[in-house]
C-alpha atoms as a PDB file:
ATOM      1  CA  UNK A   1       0.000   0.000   0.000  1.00  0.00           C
ATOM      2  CA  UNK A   2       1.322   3.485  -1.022  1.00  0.00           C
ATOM      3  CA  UNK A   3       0.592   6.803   0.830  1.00  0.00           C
ATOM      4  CA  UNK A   4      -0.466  10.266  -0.945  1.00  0.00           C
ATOM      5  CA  UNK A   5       0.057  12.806   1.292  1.00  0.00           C
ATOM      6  CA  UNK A   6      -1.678  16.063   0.215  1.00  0.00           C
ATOM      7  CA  UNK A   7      -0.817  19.590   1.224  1.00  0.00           C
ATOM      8  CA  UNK A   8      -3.045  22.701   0.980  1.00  0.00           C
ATOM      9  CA  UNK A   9      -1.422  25.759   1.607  1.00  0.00           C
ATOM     10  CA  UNK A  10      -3.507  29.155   2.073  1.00  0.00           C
ATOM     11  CA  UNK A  11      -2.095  32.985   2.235  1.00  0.00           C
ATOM     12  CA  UNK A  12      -3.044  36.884   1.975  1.00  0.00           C
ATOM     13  CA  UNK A  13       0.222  36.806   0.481  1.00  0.00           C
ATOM     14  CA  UNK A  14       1.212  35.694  -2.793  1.00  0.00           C
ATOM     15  CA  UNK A  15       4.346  35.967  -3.092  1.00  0.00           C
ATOM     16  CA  UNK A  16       5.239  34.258  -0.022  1.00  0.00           C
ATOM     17  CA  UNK A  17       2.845  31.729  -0.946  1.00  0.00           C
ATOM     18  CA  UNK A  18       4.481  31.075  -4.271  1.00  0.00           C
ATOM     19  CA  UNK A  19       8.149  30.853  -2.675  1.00  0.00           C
ATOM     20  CA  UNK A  20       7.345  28.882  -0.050  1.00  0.00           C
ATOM     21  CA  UNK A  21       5.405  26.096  -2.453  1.00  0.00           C
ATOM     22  CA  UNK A  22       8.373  26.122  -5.195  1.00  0.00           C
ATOM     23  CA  UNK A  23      10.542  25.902  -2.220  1.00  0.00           C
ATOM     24  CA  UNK A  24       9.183  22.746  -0.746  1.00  0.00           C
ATOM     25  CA  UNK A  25       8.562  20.998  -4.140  1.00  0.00           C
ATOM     26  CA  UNK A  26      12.038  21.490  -5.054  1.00  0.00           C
ATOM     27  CA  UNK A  27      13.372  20.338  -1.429  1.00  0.00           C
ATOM     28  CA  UNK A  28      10.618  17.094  -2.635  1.00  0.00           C
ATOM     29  CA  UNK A  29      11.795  16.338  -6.314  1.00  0.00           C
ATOM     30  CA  UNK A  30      15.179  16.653  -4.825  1.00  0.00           C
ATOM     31  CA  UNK A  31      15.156  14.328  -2.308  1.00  0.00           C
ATOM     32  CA  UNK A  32      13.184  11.522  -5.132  1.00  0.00           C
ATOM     33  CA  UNK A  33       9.740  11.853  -4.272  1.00  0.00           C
ATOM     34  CA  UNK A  34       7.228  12.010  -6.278  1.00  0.00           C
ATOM     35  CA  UNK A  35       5.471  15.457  -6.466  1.00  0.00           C
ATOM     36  CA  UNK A  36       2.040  16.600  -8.517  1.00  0.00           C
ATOM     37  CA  UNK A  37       1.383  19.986  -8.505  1.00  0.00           C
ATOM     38  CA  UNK A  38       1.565  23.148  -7.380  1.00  0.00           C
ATOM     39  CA  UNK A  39      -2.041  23.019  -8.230  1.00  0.00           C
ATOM     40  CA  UNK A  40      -3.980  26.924  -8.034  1.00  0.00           C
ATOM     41  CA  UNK A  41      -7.481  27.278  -6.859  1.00  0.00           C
ATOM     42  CA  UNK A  42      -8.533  31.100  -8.006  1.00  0.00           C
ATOM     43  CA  UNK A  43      -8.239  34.083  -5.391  1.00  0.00           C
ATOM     44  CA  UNK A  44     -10.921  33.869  -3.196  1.00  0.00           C
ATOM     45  CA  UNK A  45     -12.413  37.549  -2.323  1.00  0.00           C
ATOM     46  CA  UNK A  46     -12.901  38.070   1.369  1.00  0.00           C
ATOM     47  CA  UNK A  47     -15.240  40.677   2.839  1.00  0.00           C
ATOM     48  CA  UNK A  48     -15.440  41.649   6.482  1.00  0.00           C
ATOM     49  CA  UNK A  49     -18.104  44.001   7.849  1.00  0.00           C
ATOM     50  CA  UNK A  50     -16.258  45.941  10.661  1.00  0.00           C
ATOM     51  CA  UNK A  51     -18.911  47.788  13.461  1.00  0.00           C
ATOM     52  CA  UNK A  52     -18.271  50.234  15.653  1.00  0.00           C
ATOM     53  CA  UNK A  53     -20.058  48.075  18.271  1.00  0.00           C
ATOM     54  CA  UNK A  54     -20.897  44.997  19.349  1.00  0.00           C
ATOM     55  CA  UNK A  55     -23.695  44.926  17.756  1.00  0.00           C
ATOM     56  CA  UNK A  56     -25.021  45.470  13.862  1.00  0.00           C
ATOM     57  CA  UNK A  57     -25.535  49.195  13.211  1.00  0.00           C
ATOM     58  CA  UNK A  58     -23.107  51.799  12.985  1.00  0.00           C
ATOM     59  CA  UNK A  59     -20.317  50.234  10.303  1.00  0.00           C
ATOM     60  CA  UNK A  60     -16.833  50.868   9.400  1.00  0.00           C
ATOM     61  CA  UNK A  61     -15.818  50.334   5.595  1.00  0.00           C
ATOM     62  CA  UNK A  62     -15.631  46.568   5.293  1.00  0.00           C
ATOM     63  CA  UNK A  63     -12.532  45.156   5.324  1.00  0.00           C
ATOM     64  CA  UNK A  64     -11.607  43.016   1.950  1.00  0.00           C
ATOM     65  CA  UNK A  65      -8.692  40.809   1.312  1.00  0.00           C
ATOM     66  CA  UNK A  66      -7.869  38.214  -1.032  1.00  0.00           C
ATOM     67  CA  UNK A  67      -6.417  34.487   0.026  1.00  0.00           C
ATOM     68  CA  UNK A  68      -4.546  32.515  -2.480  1.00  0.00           C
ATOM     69  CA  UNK A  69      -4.749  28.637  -2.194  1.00  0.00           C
ATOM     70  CA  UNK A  70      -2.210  26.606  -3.753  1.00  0.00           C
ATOM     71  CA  UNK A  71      -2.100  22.321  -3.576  1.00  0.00           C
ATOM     72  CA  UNK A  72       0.701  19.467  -3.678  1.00  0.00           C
ATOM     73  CA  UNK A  73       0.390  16.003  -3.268  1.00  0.00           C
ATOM     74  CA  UNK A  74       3.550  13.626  -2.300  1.00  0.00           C
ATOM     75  CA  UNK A  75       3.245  10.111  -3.577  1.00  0.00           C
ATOM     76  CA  UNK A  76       4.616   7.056  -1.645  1.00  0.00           C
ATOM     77  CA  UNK A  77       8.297   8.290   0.028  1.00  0.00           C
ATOM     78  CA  UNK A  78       6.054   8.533   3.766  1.00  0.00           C
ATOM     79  CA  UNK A  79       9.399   9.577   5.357  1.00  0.00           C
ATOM     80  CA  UNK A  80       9.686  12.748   3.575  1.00  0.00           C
ATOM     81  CA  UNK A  81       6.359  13.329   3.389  1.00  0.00           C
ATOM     82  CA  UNK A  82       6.662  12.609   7.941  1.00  0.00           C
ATOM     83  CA  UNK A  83       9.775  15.180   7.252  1.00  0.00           C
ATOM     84  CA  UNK A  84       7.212  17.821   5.363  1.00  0.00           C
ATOM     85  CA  UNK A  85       4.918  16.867   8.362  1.00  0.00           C
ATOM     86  CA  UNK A  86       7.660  18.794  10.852  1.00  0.00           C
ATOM     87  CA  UNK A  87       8.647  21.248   9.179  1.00  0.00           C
ATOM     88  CA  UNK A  88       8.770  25.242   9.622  1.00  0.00           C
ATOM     89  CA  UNK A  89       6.675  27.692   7.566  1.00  0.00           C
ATOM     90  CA  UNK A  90       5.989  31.000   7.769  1.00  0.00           C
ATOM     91  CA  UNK A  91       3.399  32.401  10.050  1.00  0.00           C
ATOM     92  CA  UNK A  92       0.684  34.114   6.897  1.00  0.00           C
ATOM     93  CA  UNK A  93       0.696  30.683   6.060  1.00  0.00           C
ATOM     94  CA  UNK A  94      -2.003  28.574   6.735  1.00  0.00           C
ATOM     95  CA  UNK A  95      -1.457  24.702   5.819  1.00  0.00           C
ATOM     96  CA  UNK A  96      -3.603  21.637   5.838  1.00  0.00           C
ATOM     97  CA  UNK A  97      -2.322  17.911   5.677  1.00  0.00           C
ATOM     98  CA  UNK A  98      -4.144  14.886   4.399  1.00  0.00           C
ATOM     99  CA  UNK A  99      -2.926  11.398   4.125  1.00  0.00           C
ATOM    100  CA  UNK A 100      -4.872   9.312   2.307  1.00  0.00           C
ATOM    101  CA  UNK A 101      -3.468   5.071   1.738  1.00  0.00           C
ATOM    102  CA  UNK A 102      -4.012   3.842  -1.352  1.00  0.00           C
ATOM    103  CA  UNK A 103      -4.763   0.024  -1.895  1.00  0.00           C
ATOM    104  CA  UNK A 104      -3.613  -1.164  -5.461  1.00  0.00           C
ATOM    105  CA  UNK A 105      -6.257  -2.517  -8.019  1.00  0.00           C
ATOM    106  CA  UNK A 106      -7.443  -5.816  -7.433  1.00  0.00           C
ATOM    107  CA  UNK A 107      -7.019  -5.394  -3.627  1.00  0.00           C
ATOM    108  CA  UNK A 108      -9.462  -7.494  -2.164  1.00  0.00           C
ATOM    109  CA  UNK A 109     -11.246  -6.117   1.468  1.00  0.00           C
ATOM    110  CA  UNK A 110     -10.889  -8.936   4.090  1.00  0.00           C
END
């Protein structure tokens, strides 16, 4: 059985999105894993209504941002996708791990 290890990264900003994904697949393809993507969702639009109080009324401008979403999936190679697991990113980025095990075809349930 083979692992695919998928990694969603999230960020208000780009560019340190972008370095920190080539970054990482690099580091990946370098070691001799496997690596599909960076894979781009498009910039989702955020708006935030700001009030003055605690309660709705009185408003502020909204507040509007955009968050770019980028994707990478490691195939099989679970210790570097464990290493990925550990490692240090910067703090505007949010990240999301998924490991899913893969049976091959023909695999029969017991």
């Amino acid at each position: 059985m083979t692992f695919v290890t998928k990694l969603h990264f999230q960020s208000g900003n780009r560019y340190e999105l972008e370095s920190a994904v080539s970054d990482l697949k690099s580091m990946i393809e370098r070691k001799g894993a496997e690596c599909k993507g960076p894979h781009a969702d498009p910039p989702e639009r955020i708006t935030v209504p700001q009030y003055r109080q605690l309660q709705p009324g009185d408003e502020f401008s909204s507040w509007d941002y955009t968050v770019y979403s980028r994707q990478l999936e490691i195939h099989g190679n679970d210790h570097i996708a464990r290493e990925v697991g550990h490692m240090e990113f910067p703090e505007s980025l949010h990240i999301e791990i998924e490991v899913e095990q893969k049976k091959p075809l023909g695999h029969r349930r017991d």
